[in-house]
């Protein structure tokens, strides 16, 4: 404290813990691959999700960031380590597996050991473009020196602009001082800077089509960006082969900068182009692993209205891919999508937000995120006010399938609201009517509390009318009949696996199969449009 002449270096290193170990405490041959850190091969003690969607041990990410290195993972891609979010679902799963197998809970690996592993990989990958140049190493800062602090912060910002992970921009919500004049070249300079740090010499040669678009996108002139994005958008609107061939690391690298441009027309066309690229199944995982999800969320929160509409479509398209569902949820897309579902002025944006949330809620962890984000009261309010579209009701069916969602729905008077909509005829389409009854059926499974609430709401009368009606589908009547059985104490007739069977029937209420929702088929609830 008193040695003011002594310099300090910014350091992010962890000290070695007495409990840390440099050796794995498990049998690698018996451990599921997804539980192992791709860098160390150890069972993960503190798994984190990075911006590109992969999961690593936290210390492994820390070492790589300190060394300015991003190792290639098993699929040949390089992860974006700019964002780190705890993967609580993976940690819980690993601990449950350890308890079940009577395996010692994993402990953090030794920092020095991990650093040795990473340095070995650096020697094996000498051409890696993410090494930190000597000019990017932060200078020492003298204690209690404001001027040195300012210079170091300037160096941090400069390094961020030049790093591969931050080629993605200044955030849209960054406020520019009113006295500063926007010259129109900042985004262009960021693109050139980010591209100059990338070495694409090992990539396949460009086609004429890609080269024309690429040259415009990497230009220092904003008009070229507009023209290049319009060409990319037009080319990928209808051509599947072009969507595949143009979804390259070169194009995606430039789109990352352009999608957060402060020029509305640039941002909008970049977002629309990304939607088109995301329509092809092989591209979905590639786009997420290129680090787009945090950028899309940023635009969804503070971008232009039209760009937000396209971004919602992109998140919907990407969420169809099974491997992307957890990543998109973990990186924070649930709350802004809920806001768009409630508040967007665009009908298409609201529909795509509902479908994005539907796909995300097909996995249990995202259902919990939705419930904790207040989705249940919001959607029940929408149903009560007449916004009882089939997709909102189908989403409620998803949430009713988890214990937290079921509890929130019962606490939120969902039974009375749904029965009331059936009585009023508020569910104005056959699919919506079936989903309304389907939500009641899901709430009834294994829940004694439901019987009292349903009786109080007068559900027996309206359900009996549905069963005895000459109109309506057989599926609708069957569901209504099963709810009546549950209310009358015949729930045992459902048998083991009843909830899963009813879940499949609910998916079919709109004429859809589970594979259409989970496998990314362009049928049923198709993407709203290509842009």
XYZ file of C-alpha atoms in Angstrom:
531
model
C 0.000 0.000 0.000
C 2.784 2.443 0.861
C 5.094 1.596 -2.051
C 3.693 4.054 -4.532
C 6.602 3.655 -6.933
C 5.941 -0.047 -7.403
C 4.071 -1.098 -10.529
C 1.316 -3.678 -10.631
C 0.289 -5.930 -13.509
C -3.336 -6.791 -14.104
C -3.594 -10.494 -13.458
C -6.529 -12.858 -13.626
C -4.674 -15.954 -12.387
C -6.147 -18.075 -9.643
C -3.881 -19.150 -6.838
C -3.526 -22.857 -6.433
C -6.134 -24.287 -4.103
C -5.270 -26.885 -1.535
C -8.288 -28.846 -2.679
C -7.450 -28.596 -6.346
C -6.142 -31.574 -8.184
C -4.198 -31.998 -11.370
C -5.568 -35.464 -12.037
C -9.142 -36.471 -12.881
C -11.075 -38.295 -10.186
C -13.028 -40.567 -12.529
C -12.707 -43.370 -15.014
C -12.662 -41.634 -18.443
C -13.961 -44.740 -20.172
C -17.187 -44.698 -18.169
C -17.842 -40.958 -18.191
C -20.250 -39.403 -20.720
C -18.263 -37.300 -23.185
C -20.411 -34.204 -22.631
C -19.336 -34.170 -18.958
C -15.661 -33.772 -19.869
C -13.940 -30.446 -20.545
C -12.882 -30.411 -24.231
C -9.546 -28.845 -23.240
C -8.419 -30.933 -20.256
C -10.520 -34.054 -20.696
C -11.449 -33.869 -16.987
C -14.879 -34.219 -15.446
C -16.027 -30.599 -15.082
C -16.425 -29.134 -11.586
C -17.563 -25.663 -12.680
C -18.909 -25.895 -16.249
C -19.571 -22.663 -18.131
C -21.145 -21.927 -21.511
C -19.224 -19.601 -23.818
C -20.707 -17.288 -26.448
C -20.315 -19.841 -29.243
C -22.324 -22.417 -27.300
C -19.735 -24.937 -26.121
C -19.290 -25.879 -22.473
C -15.860 -25.853 -20.774
C -14.362 -25.975 -17.301
C -14.215 -22.383 -16.029
C -10.462 -22.515 -15.309
C -9.805 -23.788 -18.838
C -11.570 -20.758 -20.312
C -9.725 -18.449 -17.938
C -6.331 -19.864 -18.930
C -7.144 -19.598 -22.651
C -8.263 -15.983 -22.267
C -5.168 -15.080 -20.271
C -2.963 -16.611 -22.962
C -4.986 -15.105 -25.835
C -5.620 -18.525 -27.320
C -8.750 -20.340 -28.508
C -8.031 -24.030 -29.200
C -9.910 -25.868 -31.886
C -12.602 -28.189 -30.547
C -13.558 -31.616 -31.832
C -15.570 -30.291 -34.807
C -12.679 -28.112 -35.999
C -14.250 -24.795 -34.945
C -12.682 -22.239 -32.621
C -14.875 -21.183 -29.674
C -15.727 -17.577 -28.868
C -14.579 -17.144 -25.271
C -15.733 -13.546 -24.880
C -18.787 -14.436 -22.758
C -18.861 -16.911 -19.860
C -22.114 -17.996 -18.188
C -22.385 -20.732 -15.520
C -23.975 -23.886 -16.899
C -25.951 -24.808 -13.787
C -27.950 -27.471 -15.584
C -24.787 -29.313 -16.647
C -23.276 -28.995 -13.161
C -26.401 -30.444 -11.572
C -26.455 -33.298 -14.087
C -22.781 -34.109 -13.443
C -23.276 -34.158 -9.666
C -26.351 -36.390 -10.016
C -24.351 -38.753 -12.228
C -21.519 -38.840 -9.663
C -23.966 -39.672 -6.871
C -25.592 -42.393 -8.935
C -22.239 -43.944 -9.910
C -20.749 -43.405 -6.438
C -17.976 -41.302 -7.985
C -16.246 -38.520 -6.052
C -17.519 -35.078 -6.992
C -15.094 -33.351 -9.387
C -12.690 -30.749 -8.024
C -11.188 -27.794 -9.934
C -8.018 -28.753 -11.798
C -4.791 -27.018 -10.855
C -4.285 -23.749 -12.739
C -0.640 -24.484 -13.525
C -1.556 -27.904 -14.886
C -4.246 -26.482 -17.176
C -1.841 -23.779 -18.353
C 0.636 -26.505 -19.291
C -2.054 -28.340 -21.263
C -3.054 -25.165 -23.108
C 0.555 -24.193 -23.892
C 1.113 -27.662 -25.320
C -1.873 -27.167 -27.605
C -0.573 -23.745 -28.593
C 2.663 -25.361 -29.750
C 0.669 -27.871 -31.793
C -1.438 -25.120 -33.398
C 1.189 -22.498 -34.304
C -1.028 -20.714 -36.813
C -3.812 -19.978 -34.364
C -5.093 -16.475 -35.006
C -6.173 -15.776 -31.439
C -2.734 -15.417 -29.875
C -2.243 -12.093 -28.167
C 0.309 -9.936 -29.929
C 3.041 -8.293 -27.843
C 1.494 -4.900 -28.601
C -1.748 -6.067 -26.970
C -0.181 -6.904 -23.592
C -1.331 -4.381 -21.027
C 1.310 -1.987 -19.671
C 2.035 -1.871 -15.931
C 0.043 0.632 -13.929
C 1.447 2.600 -11.012
C -0.505 2.508 -7.789
C -2.741 5.560 -7.103
C -2.094 7.006 -10.555
C -5.277 8.215 -12.335
C -3.441 8.977 -15.550
C -1.973 5.488 -15.718
C -5.413 4.033 -15.004
C -6.842 5.991 -17.935
C -4.092 4.793 -20.232
C -4.609 1.176 -19.216
C -8.372 1.454 -19.763
C -7.637 2.895 -23.188
C -5.411 -0.092 -23.893
C -8.160 -2.452 -22.765
C -10.644 -0.824 -25.133
C -8.164 -0.902 -28.006
C -7.409 -4.551 -27.372
C -11.127 -5.351 -27.250
C -11.678 -3.748 -30.634
C -8.901 -5.850 -32.150
C -9.673 -9.187 -30.533
C -11.499 -11.865 -32.472
C -14.260 -12.144 -29.941
C -14.957 -8.443 -29.789
C -14.918 -7.893 -33.505
C -18.565 -8.080 -32.768
C -18.770 -4.483 -31.746
C -19.559 -1.855 -29.230
C -22.942 -2.624 -27.675
C -25.928 -0.880 -29.168
C -26.874 0.636 -25.828
C -23.508 2.383 -25.520
C -24.217 6.121 -25.322
C -22.025 8.364 -27.400
C -21.195 11.744 -25.819
C -23.327 14.470 -27.348
C -20.259 16.467 -28.317
C -18.820 13.614 -30.349
C -19.493 13.677 -34.090
C -20.229 10.371 -35.791
C -18.054 10.223 -38.871
C -19.599 7.155 -40.457
C -16.300 5.277 -40.594
C -16.223 3.694 -37.134
C -18.043 0.508 -38.129
C -15.925 0.196 -41.255
C -12.739 0.543 -39.237
C -13.944 -2.135 -36.810
C -14.641 -4.477 -39.721
C -11.225 -3.929 -41.278
C -9.526 -4.269 -37.896
C -11.338 -7.478 -37.024
C -10.743 -8.969 -40.442
C -7.083 -8.097 -40.514
C -6.521 -10.282 -37.436
C -8.028 -13.311 -39.185
C -6.077 -15.684 -41.383
C -8.264 -17.462 -43.922
C -5.409 -18.858 -45.982
C -6.322 -22.418 -44.949
C -9.956 -21.997 -46.030
C -11.286 -23.214 -49.397
C -11.138 -20.663 -52.218
C -14.149 -18.386 -52.602
C -16.712 -18.767 -55.332
C -17.345 -15.726 -57.520
C -20.642 -15.204 -55.704
C -19.026 -15.240 -52.268
C -16.082 -13.103 -53.370
C -18.358 -10.350 -54.687
C -20.328 -10.221 -51.424
C -17.232 -10.584 -49.272
C -15.406 -7.692 -50.938
C -18.353 -5.375 -50.399
C -18.835 -6.382 -46.773
C -15.194 -5.850 -45.840
C -15.054 -2.457 -47.537
C -14.427 0.724 -45.550
C -17.425 2.387 -47.244
C -20.868 2.079 -45.658
C -22.637 2.178 -49.032
C -20.704 -0.959 -50.003
C -21.949 -2.642 -46.842
C -25.527 -1.819 -47.795
C -25.076 -3.143 -51.322
C -23.296 -6.287 -50.161
C -25.961 -7.098 -47.585
C -28.802 -6.460 -50.020
C -27.087 -8.823 -52.476
C -26.557 -11.449 -49.745
C -30.169 -11.116 -48.623
C -31.510 -11.403 -52.171
C -29.252 -14.355 -53.043
C -30.209 -16.363 -49.953
C -33.921 -15.579 -50.005
C -34.936 -18.494 -52.236
C -31.800 -20.524 -53.033
C -31.041 -23.378 -50.634
C -27.682 -24.048 -52.274
C -26.661 -20.404 -51.857
C -27.665 -20.459 -48.199
C -25.337 -23.416 -47.684
C -22.426 -22.141 -49.785
C -22.486 -18.590 -48.379
C -22.623 -19.588 -44.708
C -18.838 -19.481 -44.430
C -16.604 -18.290 -41.622
C -15.538 -15.378 -43.855
C -19.098 -14.126 -44.335
C -20.174 -14.853 -40.758
C -17.125 -12.991 -39.434
C -18.206 -9.816 -41.217
C -21.902 -10.256 -40.377
C -20.983 -10.265 -36.686
C -19.808 -6.670 -36.992
C -22.528 -5.500 -39.347
C -25.444 -6.870 -37.335
C -24.684 -4.334 -34.594
C -24.112 -1.421 -36.956
C -25.632 1.915 -35.946
C -26.938 2.382 -39.462
C -30.477 1.005 -39.405
C -30.440 -0.170 -43.001
C -27.170 -2.047 -42.476
C -28.339 -3.642 -39.245
C -31.698 -4.636 -40.734
C -30.240 -6.231 -43.857
C -27.591 -8.044 -41.833
C -30.259 -9.496 -39.530
C -32.483 -10.488 -42.470
C -29.535 -12.161 -44.214
C -28.763 -14.144 -41.075
C -32.387 -15.351 -40.930
C -32.084 -16.652 -44.472
C -28.781 -18.420 -43.736
C -30.260 -19.970 -40.589
C -33.069 -21.698 -42.485
C -30.779 -24.555 -43.537
C -30.259 -27.201 -40.872
C -26.467 -27.543 -41.411
C -26.070 -23.790 -40.768
C -27.951 -23.570 -37.470
C -25.235 -24.952 -35.219
C -22.502 -23.156 -37.159
C -24.171 -19.767 -36.641
C -24.629 -20.284 -32.899
C -21.047 -21.476 -32.502
C -19.850 -18.397 -34.349
C -20.980 -16.320 -31.373
C -24.116 -14.682 -32.779
C -26.523 -15.323 -29.895
C -25.254 -12.533 -27.561
C -25.312 -10.118 -30.508
C -28.865 -11.082 -31.463
C -29.985 -10.557 -27.869
C -28.295 -7.136 -27.859
C -30.154 -6.112 -31.032
C -33.406 -7.526 -29.629
C -33.015 -5.276 -26.602
C -31.942 -2.062 -28.295
C -31.829 -2.367 -32.078
C -34.092 -0.817 -34.681
C -37.698 -2.061 -34.816
C -37.339 -3.817 -38.162
C -34.021 -5.396 -37.161
C -35.619 -6.689 -33.964
C -38.320 -8.366 -36.035
C -35.700 -10.196 -38.093
C -33.653 -11.092 -35.013
C -36.695 -12.737 -33.421
C -37.109 -14.763 -36.611
C -33.446 -15.776 -36.443
C -33.734 -16.901 -32.821
C -36.851 -18.907 -33.715
C -35.029 -20.578 -36.597
C -31.918 -21.335 -34.528
C -33.972 -22.654 -31.587
C -35.379 -25.432 -33.778
C -31.981 -27.174 -33.652
C -31.886 -29.446 -30.604
C -28.279 -28.624 -29.673
C -29.004 -24.887 -29.707
C -31.938 -24.867 -27.286
C -29.940 -24.938 -24.075
C -27.312 -22.464 -25.327
C -29.873 -19.867 -26.414
C -31.642 -20.178 -23.079
C -28.447 -19.998 -21.016
C -27.200 -16.941 -22.909
C -30.283 -14.977 -21.890
C -32.770 -14.967 -24.775
C -35.852 -15.901 -22.729
C -36.659 -12.543 -21.128
C -36.252 -10.355 -24.258
C -38.323 -12.858 -26.256
C -41.040 -12.707 -23.602
C -40.971 -8.921 -23.822
C -41.329 -9.113 -27.614
C -44.210 -11.574 -27.278
C -46.044 -9.129 -25.064
C -45.060 -5.745 -26.452
C -43.980 -5.954 -30.092
C -46.152 -3.965 -32.478
C -45.543 -6.489 -35.239
C -47.864 -9.500 -35.464
C -45.140 -11.498 -37.216
C -42.654 -10.674 -34.444
C -45.119 -11.799 -31.773
C -45.807 -15.050 -33.616
C -42.099 -15.777 -34.100
C -41.377 -14.916 -30.457
C -44.069 -17.408 -29.370
C -42.597 -20.096 -31.614
C -39.034 -19.381 -30.462
C -40.159 -19.721 -26.854
C -42.095 -22.864 -27.724
C -38.986 -24.543 -29.125
C -36.827 -23.363 -26.228
C -39.383 -24.730 -23.745
C -39.115 -28.238 -25.174
C -36.219 -28.788 -22.748
C -36.890 -28.725 -18.988
C -34.287 -26.117 -18.023
C -35.776 -23.526 -20.334
C -39.258 -24.205 -18.982
C -37.912 -23.334 -15.549
C -36.309 -20.169 -16.938
C -39.605 -19.138 -18.487
C -41.520 -19.696 -15.261
C -38.965 -17.748 -13.244
C -39.060 -14.923 -15.791
C -42.775 -14.472 -15.137
C -44.067 -16.135 -18.304
C -47.086 -17.801 -16.663
C -48.943 -14.725 -15.338
C -48.072 -12.808 -18.506
C -49.494 -15.469 -20.808
C -52.538 -16.091 -18.640
C -53.209 -12.364 -18.822
C -52.957 -12.550 -22.620
C -55.424 -15.444 -22.699
C -57.802 -13.609 -20.368
C -57.730 -10.478 -22.521
C -58.579 -12.412 -25.671
C -55.083 -13.061 -27.043
C -55.640 -16.787 -26.838
C -53.882 -17.791 -30.040
C -53.136 -21.473 -30.423
C -49.405 -20.869 -30.008
C -49.772 -19.137 -26.648
C -51.929 -22.003 -25.377
C -49.488 -24.584 -26.718
C -46.677 -22.791 -24.879
C -48.771 -22.960 -21.690
C -49.101 -26.706 -22.295
C -45.292 -26.925 -22.264
C -45.028 -25.001 -19.002
C -47.754 -27.097 -17.378
C -45.567 -30.157 -18.008
C -42.982 -29.058 -15.397
C -43.647 -28.893 -11.664
C -42.772 -25.198 -11.320
C -44.946 -24.284 -14.286
C -47.851 -26.392 -13.075
C -47.645 -24.789 -9.634
C -47.473 -21.266 -11.100
C -50.448 -21.960 -13.345
C -52.571 -23.344 -10.520
C -51.585 -20.398 -8.314
C -52.411 -18.013 -11.152
C -55.995 -19.252 -11.501
C -55.218 -20.943 -14.822
C -57.969 -23.552 -14.426
C -60.712 -20.942 -14.088
C -59.262 -18.857 -16.937
C -59.040 -21.805 -19.342
C -62.497 -23.120 -18.424
C -63.875 -19.605 -18.807
C -62.396 -19.284 -22.306
C -63.972 -22.600 -23.289
C -67.326 -21.495 -21.919
C -67.178 -18.130 -23.706
C -66.020 -19.684 -26.951
C -62.894 -17.570 -26.666
C -60.711 -20.312 -28.103
C -61.806 -19.417 -31.605
C -60.091 -22.105 -33.648
C -60.194 -25.881 -33.399
C -56.446 -26.032 -32.650
C -56.748 -23.347 -29.951
C -59.716 -25.159 -28.418
C -57.773 -28.421 -28.329
C -54.734 -26.710 -26.810
C -56.949 -25.110 -24.171
C -58.311 -28.527 -23.209
C -54.790 -29.961 -23.564
C -53.438 -27.501 -21.007
C -56.201 -28.520 -18.593
C -55.373 -32.177 -19.186
C -51.664 -31.616 -18.448
C -52.576 -29.758 -15.247
C -54.826 -32.645 -14.189
C -52.170 -35.366 -14.429
C -50.967 -36.408 -10.985
C -52.436 -33.366 -9.252
C -55.106 -33.698 -6.580
C -55.375 -29.920 -6.274
C -56.682 -29.727 -9.845
C -59.895 -31.575 -9.005
C -61.055 -28.988 -6.499
C -60.136 -26.042 -8.736
C -61.800 -27.607 -11.778
C -64.989 -28.366 -9.848
C -65.067 -24.834 -8.484
C -64.681 -23.422 -12.005
C -67.522 -25.566 -13.356
C -65.256 -27.558 -15.656
C -67.408 -30.724 -15.536
C -70.325 -29.087 -17.292
C -68.327 -27.584 -20.144
C -66.217 -30.729 -20.613
C -69.316 -32.912 -20.685
C -70.774 -30.656 -23.393
C -67.570 -31.124 -25.428
C -67.687 -34.917 -25.066
C -71.374 -35.104 -26.033
C -71.212 -32.539 -28.825
C -71.666 -33.692 -32.394
C -68.989 -31.218 -33.530
C -65.347 -31.214 -32.594
C -62.558 -33.688 -33.272
C -62.223 -37.082 -31.651
C -58.941 -35.964 -30.080
C -60.682 -33.049 -28.395
C -63.434 -35.299 -27.036
C -60.899 -37.878 -25.860
C -58.933 -35.257 -23.911
C -62.086 -33.828 -22.351
C -63.120 -37.340 -21.360
C -59.791 -38.025 -19.666
C -60.064 -34.812 -17.647
C -63.531 -35.898 -16.507
C -62.092 -39.271 -15.469
C -59.402 -37.494 -13.425
C -61.994 -35.269 -11.775
C -64.131 -38.289 -10.864
C -61.198 -40.164 -9.351
C -60.387 -42.354 -12.342
C -56.916 -41.045 -12.884
C -55.450 -44.531 -12.291
C -56.849 -45.499 -15.677
C -54.262 -43.287 -17.292
C -51.571 -45.831 -16.463
C -47.812 -45.453 -16.511
C -46.491 -43.073 -19.147
C -49.836 -41.320 -19.521
C -48.326 -37.849 -19.345
C -45.901 -38.588 -22.176
C -48.696 -40.016 -24.322
C -50.892 -37.024 -23.720
C -47.971 -34.738 -24.528
C -47.630 -36.360 -27.959
C -51.365 -35.967 -28.506
C -51.138 -32.285 -27.636
C -48.464 -31.765 -30.267
C -50.779 -33.384 -32.788
C -53.611 -31.036 -31.836
C -52.420 -28.639 -34.498
C -51.744 -31.428 -36.985
C -48.049 -31.591 -36.068
C -45.743 -34.389 -35.040
C -42.981 -34.172 -32.436
C -40.375 -34.619 -35.180
C -41.679 -31.554 -36.998
C -41.121 -29.442 -33.886
C -37.845 -30.959 -32.743
C -36.273 -31.960 -36.030
C -36.432 -28.605 -37.743
C -38.751 -29.606 -40.585
C -40.132 -26.685 -42.576
C -43.714 -27.909 -42.188
C -46.539 -27.230 -39.781
C -45.616 -24.004 -38.002
C -43.264 -22.918 -40.748
C -40.926 -19.994 -40.461
C -42.894 -16.804 -40.919
C -40.976 -15.929 -44.045
C -37.673 -15.733 -45.745
C -36.285 -12.277 -45.840
